[in-house]
XYZ file of N, CA and C in Angstrom:
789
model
N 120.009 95.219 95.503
C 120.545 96.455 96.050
C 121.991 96.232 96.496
N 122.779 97.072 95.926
C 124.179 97.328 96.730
C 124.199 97.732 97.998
N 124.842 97.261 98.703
C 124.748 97.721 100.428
C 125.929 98.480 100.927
N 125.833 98.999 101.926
C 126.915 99.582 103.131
C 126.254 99.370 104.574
N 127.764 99.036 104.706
C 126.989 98.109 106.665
C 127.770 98.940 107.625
N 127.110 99.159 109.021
C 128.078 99.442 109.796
C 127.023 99.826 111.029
N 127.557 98.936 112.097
C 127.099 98.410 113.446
C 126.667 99.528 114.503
N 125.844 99.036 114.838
C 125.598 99.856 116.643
C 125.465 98.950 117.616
N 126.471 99.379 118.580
C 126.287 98.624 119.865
C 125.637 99.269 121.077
N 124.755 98.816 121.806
C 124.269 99.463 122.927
C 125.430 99.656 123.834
N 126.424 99.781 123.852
C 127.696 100.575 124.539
C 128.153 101.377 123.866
N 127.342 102.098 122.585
C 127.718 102.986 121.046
C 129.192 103.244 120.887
N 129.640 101.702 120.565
C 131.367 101.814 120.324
C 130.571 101.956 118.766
N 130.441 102.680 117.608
C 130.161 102.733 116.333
C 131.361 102.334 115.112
N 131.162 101.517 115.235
C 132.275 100.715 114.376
C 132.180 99.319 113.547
N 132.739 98.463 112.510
C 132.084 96.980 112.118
C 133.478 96.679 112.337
N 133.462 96.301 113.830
C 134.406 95.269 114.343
C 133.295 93.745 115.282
N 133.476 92.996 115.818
C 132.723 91.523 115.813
C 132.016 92.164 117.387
N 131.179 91.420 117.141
C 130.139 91.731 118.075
C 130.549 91.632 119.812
N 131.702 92.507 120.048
C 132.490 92.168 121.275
C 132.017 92.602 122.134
N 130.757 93.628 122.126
C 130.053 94.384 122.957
C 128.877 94.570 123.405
N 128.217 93.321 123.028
C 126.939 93.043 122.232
C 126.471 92.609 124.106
N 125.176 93.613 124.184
C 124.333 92.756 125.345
C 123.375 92.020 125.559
N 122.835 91.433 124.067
C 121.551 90.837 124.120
C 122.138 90.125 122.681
N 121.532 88.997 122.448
C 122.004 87.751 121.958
C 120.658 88.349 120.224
N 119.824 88.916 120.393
C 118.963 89.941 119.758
C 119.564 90.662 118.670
N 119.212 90.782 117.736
C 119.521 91.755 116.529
C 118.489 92.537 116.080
N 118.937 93.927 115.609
C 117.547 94.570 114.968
C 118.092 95.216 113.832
N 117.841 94.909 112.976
C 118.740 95.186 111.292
C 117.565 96.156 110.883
N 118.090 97.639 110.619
C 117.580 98.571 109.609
C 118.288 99.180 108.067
N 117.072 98.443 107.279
C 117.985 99.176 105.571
C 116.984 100.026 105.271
N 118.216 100.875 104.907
C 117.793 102.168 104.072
C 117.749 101.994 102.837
N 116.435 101.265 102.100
C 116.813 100.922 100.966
C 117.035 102.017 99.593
N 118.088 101.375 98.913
C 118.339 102.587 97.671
C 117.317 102.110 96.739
N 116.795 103.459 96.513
C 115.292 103.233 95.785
C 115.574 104.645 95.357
N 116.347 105.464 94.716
C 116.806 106.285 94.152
C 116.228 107.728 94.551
N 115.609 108.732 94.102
C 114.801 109.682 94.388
C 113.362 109.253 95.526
N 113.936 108.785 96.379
C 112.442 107.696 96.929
C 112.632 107.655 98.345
N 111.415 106.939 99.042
C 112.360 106.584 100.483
C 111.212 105.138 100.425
N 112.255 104.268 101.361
C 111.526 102.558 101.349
C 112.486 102.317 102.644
N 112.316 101.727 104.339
C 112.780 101.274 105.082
C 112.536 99.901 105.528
N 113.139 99.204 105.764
C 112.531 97.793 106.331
C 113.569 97.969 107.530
N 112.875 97.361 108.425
C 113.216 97.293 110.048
C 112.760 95.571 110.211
N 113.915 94.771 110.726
C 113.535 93.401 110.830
C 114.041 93.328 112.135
N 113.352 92.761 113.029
C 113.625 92.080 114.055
C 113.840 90.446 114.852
N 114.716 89.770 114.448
C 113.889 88.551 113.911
C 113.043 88.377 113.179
N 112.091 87.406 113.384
C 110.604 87.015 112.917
C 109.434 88.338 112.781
N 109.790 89.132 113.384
C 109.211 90.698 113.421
C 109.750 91.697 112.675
N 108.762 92.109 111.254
C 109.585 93.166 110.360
C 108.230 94.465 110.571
N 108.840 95.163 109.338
C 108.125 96.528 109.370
C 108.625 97.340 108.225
N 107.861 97.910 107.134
C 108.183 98.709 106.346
C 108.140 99.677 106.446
N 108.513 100.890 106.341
C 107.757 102.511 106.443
C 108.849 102.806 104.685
N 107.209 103.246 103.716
C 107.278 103.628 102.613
C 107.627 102.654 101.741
N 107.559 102.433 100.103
C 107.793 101.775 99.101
C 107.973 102.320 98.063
N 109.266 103.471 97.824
C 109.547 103.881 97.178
C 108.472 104.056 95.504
N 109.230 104.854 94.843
C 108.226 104.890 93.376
C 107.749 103.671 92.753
N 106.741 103.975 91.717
C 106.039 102.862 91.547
C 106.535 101.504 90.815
N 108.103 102.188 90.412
C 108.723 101.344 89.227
C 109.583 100.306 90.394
N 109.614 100.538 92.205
C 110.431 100.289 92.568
C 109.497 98.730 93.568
N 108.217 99.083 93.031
C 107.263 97.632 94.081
C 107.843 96.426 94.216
N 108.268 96.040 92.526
C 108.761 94.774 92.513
C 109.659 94.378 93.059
N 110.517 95.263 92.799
C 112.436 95.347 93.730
C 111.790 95.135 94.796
N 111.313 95.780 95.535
C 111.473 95.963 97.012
C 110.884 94.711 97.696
N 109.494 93.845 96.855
C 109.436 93.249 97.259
C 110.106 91.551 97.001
N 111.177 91.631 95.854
C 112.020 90.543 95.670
C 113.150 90.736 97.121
N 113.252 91.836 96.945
C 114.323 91.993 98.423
C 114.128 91.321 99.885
N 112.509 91.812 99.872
C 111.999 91.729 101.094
C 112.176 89.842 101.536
N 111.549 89.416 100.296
C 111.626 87.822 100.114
C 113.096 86.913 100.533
N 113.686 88.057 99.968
C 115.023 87.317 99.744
C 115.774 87.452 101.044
N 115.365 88.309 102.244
C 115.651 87.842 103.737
C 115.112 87.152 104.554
N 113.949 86.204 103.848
C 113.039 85.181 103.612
C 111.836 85.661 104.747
N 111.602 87.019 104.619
C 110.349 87.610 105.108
C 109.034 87.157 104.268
N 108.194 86.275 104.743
C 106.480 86.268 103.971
C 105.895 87.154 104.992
N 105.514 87.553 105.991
C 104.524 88.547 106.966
C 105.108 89.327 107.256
N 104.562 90.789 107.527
C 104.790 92.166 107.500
C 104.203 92.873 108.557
N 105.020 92.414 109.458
C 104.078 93.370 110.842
C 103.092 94.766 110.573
N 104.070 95.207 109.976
C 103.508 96.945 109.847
C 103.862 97.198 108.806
N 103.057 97.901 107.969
C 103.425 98.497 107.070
C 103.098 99.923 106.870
N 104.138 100.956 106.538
C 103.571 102.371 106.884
C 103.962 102.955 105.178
N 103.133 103.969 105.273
C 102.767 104.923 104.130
C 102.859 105.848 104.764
N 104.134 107.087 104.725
C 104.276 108.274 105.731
C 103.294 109.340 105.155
N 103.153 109.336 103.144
C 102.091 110.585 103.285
C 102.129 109.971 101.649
N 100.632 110.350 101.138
C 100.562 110.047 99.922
C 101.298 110.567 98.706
N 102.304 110.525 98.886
C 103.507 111.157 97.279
C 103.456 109.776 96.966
N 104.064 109.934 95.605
C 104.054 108.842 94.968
C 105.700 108.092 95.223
N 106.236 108.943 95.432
C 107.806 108.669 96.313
C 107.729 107.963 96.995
N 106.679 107.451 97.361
C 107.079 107.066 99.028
C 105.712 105.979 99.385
N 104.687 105.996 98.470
C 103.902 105.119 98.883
C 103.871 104.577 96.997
N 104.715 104.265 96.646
C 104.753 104.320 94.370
C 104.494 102.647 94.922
N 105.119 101.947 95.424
C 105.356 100.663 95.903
C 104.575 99.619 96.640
N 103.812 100.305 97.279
C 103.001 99.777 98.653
C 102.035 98.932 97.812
N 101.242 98.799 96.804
C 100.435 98.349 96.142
C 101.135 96.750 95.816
N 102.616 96.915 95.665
C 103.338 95.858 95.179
C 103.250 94.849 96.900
N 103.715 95.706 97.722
C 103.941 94.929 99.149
C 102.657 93.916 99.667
N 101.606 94.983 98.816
C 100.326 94.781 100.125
C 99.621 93.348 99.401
N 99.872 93.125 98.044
C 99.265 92.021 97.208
C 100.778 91.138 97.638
N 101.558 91.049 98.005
C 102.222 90.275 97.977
C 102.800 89.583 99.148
N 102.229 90.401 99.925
C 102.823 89.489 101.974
C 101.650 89.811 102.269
N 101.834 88.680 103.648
C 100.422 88.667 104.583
C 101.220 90.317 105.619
N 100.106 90.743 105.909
C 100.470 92.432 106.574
C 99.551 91.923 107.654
N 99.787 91.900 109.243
C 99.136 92.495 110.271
C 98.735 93.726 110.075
N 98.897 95.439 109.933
C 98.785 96.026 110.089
C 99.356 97.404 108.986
N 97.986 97.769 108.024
C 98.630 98.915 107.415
C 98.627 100.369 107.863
N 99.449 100.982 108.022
C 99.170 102.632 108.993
C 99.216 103.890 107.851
N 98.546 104.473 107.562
C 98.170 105.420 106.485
C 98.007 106.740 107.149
N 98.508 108.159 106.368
C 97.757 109.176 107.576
C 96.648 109.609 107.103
N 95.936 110.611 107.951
C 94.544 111.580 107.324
C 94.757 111.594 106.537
N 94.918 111.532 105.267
C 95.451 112.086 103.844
C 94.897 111.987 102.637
N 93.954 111.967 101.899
C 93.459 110.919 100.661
C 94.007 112.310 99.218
N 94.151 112.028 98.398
C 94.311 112.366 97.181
C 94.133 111.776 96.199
N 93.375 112.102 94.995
C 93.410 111.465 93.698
C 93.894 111.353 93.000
N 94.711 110.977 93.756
C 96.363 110.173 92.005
C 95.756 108.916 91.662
N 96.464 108.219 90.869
C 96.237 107.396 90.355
C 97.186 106.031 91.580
N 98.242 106.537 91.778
C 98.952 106.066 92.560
C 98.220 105.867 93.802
N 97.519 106.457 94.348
C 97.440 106.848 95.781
C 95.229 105.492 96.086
N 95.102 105.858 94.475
C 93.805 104.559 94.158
C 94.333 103.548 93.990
N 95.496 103.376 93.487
C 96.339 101.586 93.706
C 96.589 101.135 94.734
N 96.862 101.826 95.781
C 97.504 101.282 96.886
C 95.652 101.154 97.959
N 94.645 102.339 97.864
C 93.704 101.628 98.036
C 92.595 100.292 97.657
N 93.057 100.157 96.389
C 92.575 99.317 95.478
C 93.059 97.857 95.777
N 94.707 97.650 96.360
C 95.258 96.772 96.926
C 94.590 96.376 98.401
N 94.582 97.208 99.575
C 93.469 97.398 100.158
C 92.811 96.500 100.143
N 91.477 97.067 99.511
C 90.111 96.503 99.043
C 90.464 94.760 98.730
N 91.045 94.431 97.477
C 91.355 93.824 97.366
C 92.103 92.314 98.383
N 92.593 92.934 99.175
C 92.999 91.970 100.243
C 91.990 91.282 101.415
N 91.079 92.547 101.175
C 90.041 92.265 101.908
C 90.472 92.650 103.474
N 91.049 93.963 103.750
C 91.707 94.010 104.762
C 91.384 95.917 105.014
N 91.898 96.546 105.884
C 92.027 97.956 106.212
C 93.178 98.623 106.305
N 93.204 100.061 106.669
C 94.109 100.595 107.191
C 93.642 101.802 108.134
N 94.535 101.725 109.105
C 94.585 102.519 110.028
C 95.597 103.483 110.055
N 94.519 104.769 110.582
C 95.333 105.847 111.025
C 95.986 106.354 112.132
N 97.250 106.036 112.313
C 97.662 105.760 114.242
C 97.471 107.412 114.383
N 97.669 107.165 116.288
C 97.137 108.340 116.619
C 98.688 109.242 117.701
N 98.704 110.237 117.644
C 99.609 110.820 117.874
C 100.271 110.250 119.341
N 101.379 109.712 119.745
C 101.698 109.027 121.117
C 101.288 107.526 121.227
N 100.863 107.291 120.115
C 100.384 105.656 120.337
C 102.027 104.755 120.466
N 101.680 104.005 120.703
C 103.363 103.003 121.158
C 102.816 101.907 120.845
N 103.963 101.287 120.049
C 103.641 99.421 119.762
C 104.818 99.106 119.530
N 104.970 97.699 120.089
C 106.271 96.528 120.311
C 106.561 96.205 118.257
N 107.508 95.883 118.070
C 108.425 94.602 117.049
C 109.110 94.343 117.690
N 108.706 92.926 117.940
C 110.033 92.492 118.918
C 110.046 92.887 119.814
N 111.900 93.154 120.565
C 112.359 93.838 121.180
C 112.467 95.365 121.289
N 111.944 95.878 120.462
C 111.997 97.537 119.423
C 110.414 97.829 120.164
N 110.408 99.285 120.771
C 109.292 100.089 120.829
C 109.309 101.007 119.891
N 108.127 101.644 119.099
C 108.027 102.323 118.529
C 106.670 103.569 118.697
N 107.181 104.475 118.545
C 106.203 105.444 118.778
C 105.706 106.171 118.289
N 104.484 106.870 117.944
C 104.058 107.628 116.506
C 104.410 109.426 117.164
N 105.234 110.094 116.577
C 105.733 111.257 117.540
C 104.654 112.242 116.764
N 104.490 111.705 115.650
C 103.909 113.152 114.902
C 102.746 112.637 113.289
N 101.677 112.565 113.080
C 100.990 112.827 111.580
C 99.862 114.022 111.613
N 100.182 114.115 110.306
C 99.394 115.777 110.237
C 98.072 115.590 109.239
N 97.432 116.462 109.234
C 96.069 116.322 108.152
C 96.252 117.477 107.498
N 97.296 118.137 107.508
C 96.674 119.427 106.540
C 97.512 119.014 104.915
N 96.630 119.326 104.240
C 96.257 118.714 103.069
C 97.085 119.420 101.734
N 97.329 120.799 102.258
C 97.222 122.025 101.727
C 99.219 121.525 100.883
N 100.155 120.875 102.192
C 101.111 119.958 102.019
C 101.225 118.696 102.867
N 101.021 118.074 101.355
C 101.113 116.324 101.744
C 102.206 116.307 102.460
N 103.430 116.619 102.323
C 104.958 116.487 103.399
C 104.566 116.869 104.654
N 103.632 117.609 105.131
C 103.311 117.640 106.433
C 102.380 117.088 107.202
N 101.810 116.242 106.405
C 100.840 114.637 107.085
C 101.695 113.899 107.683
N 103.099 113.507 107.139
C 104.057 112.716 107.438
C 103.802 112.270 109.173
N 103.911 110.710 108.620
C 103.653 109.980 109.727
C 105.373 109.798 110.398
N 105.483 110.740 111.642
C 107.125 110.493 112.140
C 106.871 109.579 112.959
N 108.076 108.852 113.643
C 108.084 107.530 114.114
C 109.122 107.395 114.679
N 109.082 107.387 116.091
C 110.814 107.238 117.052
C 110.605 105.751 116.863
N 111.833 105.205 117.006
C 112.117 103.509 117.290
C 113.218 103.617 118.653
N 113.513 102.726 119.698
C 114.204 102.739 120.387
C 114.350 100.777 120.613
N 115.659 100.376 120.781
C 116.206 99.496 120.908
C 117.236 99.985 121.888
N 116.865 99.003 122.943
C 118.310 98.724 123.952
C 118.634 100.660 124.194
N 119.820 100.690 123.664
C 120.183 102.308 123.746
C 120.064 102.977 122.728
N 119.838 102.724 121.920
C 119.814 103.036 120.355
C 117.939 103.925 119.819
N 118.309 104.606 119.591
C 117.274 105.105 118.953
C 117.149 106.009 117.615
N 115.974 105.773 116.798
C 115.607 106.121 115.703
C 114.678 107.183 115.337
N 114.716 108.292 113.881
C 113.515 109.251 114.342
C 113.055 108.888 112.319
N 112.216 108.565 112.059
C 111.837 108.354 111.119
C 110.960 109.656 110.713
N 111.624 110.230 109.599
C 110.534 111.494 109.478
C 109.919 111.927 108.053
N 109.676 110.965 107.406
C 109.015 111.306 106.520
C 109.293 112.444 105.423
N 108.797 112.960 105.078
C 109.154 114.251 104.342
C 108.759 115.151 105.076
N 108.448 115.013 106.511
C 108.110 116.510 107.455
C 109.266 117.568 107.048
N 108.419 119.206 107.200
C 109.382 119.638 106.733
C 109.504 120.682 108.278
N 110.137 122.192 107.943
C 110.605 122.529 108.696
C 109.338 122.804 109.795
N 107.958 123.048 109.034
C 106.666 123.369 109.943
C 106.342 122.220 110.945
N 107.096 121.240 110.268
C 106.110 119.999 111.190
C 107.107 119.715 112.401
N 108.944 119.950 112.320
C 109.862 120.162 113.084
C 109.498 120.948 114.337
N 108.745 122.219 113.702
C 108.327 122.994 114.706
C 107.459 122.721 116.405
N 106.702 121.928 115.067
C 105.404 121.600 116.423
C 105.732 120.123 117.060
N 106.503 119.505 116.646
C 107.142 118.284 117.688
C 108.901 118.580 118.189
N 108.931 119.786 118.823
C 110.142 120.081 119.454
C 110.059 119.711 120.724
N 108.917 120.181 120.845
C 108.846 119.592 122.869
C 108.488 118.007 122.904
N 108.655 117.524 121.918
C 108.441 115.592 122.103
C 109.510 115.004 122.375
N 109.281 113.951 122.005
C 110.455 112.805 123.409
C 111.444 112.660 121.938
N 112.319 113.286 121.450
C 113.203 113.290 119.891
C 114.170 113.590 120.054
N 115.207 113.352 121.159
C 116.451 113.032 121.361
C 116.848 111.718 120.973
N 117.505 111.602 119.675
C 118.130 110.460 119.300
C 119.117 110.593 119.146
N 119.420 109.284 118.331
C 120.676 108.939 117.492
C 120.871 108.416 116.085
N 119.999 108.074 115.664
C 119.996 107.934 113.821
C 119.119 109.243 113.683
N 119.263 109.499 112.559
C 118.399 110.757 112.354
C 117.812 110.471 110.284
N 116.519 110.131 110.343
C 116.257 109.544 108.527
C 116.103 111.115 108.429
N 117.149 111.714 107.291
C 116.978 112.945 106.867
C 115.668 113.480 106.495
N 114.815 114.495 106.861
C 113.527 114.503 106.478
C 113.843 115.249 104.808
N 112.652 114.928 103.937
C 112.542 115.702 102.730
C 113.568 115.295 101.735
N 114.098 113.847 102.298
C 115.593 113.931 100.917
C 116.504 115.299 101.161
N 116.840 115.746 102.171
C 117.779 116.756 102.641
C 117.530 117.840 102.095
N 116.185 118.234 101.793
C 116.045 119.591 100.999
C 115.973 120.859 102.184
N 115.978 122.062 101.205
C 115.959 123.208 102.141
C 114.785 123.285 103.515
N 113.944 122.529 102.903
C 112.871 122.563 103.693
C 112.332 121.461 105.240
N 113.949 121.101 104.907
C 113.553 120.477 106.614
C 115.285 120.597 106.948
N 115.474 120.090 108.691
C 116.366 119.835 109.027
C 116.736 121.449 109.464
N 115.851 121.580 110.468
C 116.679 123.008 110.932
C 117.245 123.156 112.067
N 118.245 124.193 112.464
C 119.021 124.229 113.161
C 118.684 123.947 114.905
N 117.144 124.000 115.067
C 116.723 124.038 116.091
C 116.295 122.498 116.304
N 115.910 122.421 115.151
C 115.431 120.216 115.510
C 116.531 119.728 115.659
N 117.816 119.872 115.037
C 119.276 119.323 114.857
C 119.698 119.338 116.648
N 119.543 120.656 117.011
C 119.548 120.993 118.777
C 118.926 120.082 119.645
N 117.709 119.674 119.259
C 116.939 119.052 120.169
C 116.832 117.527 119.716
N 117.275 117.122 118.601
C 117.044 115.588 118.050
C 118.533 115.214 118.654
N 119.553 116.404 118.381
C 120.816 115.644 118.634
C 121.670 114.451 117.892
N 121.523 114.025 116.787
C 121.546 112.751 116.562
C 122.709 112.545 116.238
N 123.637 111.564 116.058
C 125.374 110.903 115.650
C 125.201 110.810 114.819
N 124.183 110.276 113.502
C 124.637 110.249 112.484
C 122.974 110.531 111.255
N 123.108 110.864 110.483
C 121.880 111.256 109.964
C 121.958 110.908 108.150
N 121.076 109.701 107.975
C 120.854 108.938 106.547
C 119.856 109.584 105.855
N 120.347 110.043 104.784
C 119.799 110.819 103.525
C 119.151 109.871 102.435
N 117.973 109.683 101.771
C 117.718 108.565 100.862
C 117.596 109.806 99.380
N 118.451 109.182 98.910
C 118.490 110.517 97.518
C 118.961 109.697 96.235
N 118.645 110.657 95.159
C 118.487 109.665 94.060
C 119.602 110.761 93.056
N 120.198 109.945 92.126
C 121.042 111.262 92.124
C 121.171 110.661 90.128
N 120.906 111.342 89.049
C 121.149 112.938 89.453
C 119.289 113.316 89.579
N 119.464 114.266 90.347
C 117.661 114.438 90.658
C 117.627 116.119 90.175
N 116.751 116.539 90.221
C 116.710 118.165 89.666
C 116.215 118.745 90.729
N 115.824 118.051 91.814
C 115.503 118.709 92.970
C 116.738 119.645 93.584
N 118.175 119.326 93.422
C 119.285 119.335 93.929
C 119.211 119.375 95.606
N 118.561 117.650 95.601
C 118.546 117.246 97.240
C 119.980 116.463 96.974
N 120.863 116.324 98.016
C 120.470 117.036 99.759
C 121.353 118.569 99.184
N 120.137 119.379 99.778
C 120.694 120.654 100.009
C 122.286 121.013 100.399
N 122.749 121.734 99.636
C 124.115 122.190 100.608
C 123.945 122.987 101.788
N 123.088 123.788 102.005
C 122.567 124.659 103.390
C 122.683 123.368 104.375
N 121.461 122.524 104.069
C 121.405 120.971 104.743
C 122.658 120.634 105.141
N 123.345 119.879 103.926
C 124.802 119.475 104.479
C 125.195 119.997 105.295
N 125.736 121.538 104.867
C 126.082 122.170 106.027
C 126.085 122.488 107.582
N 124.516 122.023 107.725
C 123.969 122.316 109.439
C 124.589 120.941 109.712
N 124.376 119.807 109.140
C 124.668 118.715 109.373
C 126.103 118.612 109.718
N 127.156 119.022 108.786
C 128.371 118.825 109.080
C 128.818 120.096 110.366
N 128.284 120.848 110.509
C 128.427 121.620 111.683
C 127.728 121.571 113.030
N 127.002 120.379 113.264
C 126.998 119.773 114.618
C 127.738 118.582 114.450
N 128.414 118.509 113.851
C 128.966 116.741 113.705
C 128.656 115.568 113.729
N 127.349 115.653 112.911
C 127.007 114.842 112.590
C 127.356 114.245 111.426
N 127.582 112.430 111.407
C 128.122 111.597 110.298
C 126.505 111.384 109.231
N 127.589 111.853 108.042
C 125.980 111.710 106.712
C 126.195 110.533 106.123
N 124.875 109.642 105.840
C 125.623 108.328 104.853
C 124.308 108.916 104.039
N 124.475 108.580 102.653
C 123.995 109.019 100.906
C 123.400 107.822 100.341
N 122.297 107.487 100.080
C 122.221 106.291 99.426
C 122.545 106.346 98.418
N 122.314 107.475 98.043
C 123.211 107.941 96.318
C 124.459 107.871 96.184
N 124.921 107.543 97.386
C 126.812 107.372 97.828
C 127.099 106.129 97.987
N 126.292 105.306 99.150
C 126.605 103.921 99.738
C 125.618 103.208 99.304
N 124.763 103.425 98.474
C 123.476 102.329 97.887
C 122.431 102.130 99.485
N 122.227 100.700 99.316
C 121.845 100.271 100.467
C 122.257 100.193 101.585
N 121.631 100.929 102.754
C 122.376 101.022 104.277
C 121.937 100.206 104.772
N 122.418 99.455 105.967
C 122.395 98.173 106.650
C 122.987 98.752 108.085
N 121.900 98.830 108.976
C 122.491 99.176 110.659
C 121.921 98.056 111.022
N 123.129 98.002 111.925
C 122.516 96.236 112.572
C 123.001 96.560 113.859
N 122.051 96.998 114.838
C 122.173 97.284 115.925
C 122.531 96.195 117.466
N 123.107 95.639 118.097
C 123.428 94.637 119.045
C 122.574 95.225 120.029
């Protein structure tokens, strides 16, 4: 993966100048990996990592030569935000290939073919997965993380989406899956004042509305998009709300691989 880097300091000077501001001797590195039309995150904390999603199915192998190659073998967590094949195409590759503490799946089952591989991996490991429960909280590391939001209605898989605040030091994260504007709705009154903001839906019309933008607040908001796609994500409506609270957009379809490396 091609990368783009650029720092957070818990004094949010946002800039890649040398770690002059840094209050904890601690690092917590998040990539947005470019996995094209897809979404795949790894969150490393030291010795403490975490995936949420594994892009399409063509993308298992990549992701997990990558994973290797920051010389990760164990996988704290591994999350599957909702059964598309976008977003869990990969997980089958992860789950046969690192030791996993913990896989987190939502209510969700469907009969793809995709969606029986990644149970089949599962089985195979001789292991489970769990469905976290709305407000549950668990440590990586130094990093709390919190499950803000997963849905069961079936009717749209994008609204199972398992969302996920992260908070470090001052820094915080809202991981949202492909929730779209319905699922925005019903976690407005939750604790989702941040500062990264993972674009929900690949920036389509259907999430990112003017009222979550109000209440998430966030400085800068990462889009995982695959380009050229026929979806025509990220929305220009999208862009738009985005560039009119001022918020900074990074494109993986622009900068490849994102790299926040938070102090």
């Amino acid at each position: 993966f091609s990368s783009f880097l650029f720092s957070i300091f818990t004094s949010f000077y946002y800039n890649e100048i040398e770690n002059t501001y840094s209050k904890t001797t601690n690092l917590l590195e998040v990539y947005f990996l470019d996995v094209g039309q897809a979404d795949s995150i790894l969150i490393k904390d030291n010795n403490n990592s975490m995936l949420i999603d594994a892009g399409n199915n063509d993308d298992g192998e990549l992701i997990s030569n990558y994973i290797r190659s920051l010389g990760i073998t164990n996988i704290n967590y591994v999350v599957g935000t909702h059964p598309h094949e976008d977003h869990i195409g990969g997980l089958d590759n992860i789950i046969n290939d690192f030791s996993i503490n913990k896989i987190l799946l939502p209510d969700a089952i469907t009969t793809t073919k995709t969606f029986e591989e990644v149970l089949d991996a599962i089985e195979n490991k001789n292991t489970t997965y769990k469905v976290p429960t709305i407000g549950e909280k668990f440590n990586l590391g130094e990093a709390t993380i919190e499950v803000i939001y997963t849905g069961t209605d079936t009717s749209d898989l994008n609204n199972t989406s398992i969302v996920l605040r992260l908070d470090y030091g001052n820094v915080s994260f809202l991981f949202t899956g492909d929730a779209t504007d319905k699922t925005e709705k019903l976690i407005l009154n939750k604790n989702i004042d941040i500062d990264i903001l993972k674009g929900g839906h690949h920036g389509s019309k259907y999430s990112t509305t003017n009222k979550f933008l109000e209440k998430t607040s966030p400085k800068h908001a990462i889009i995982s998009v695959g380009t050229p796609n026929t979806y025509g994500h990220p929305n220009k409506e999208t862009l738009n709300k985005l560039n009119n609270n001022n918020i900074k957009i990074h494109r993986t379809d622009k900068k490849g691989t994102i790299l926040l490396r938070c102090y």
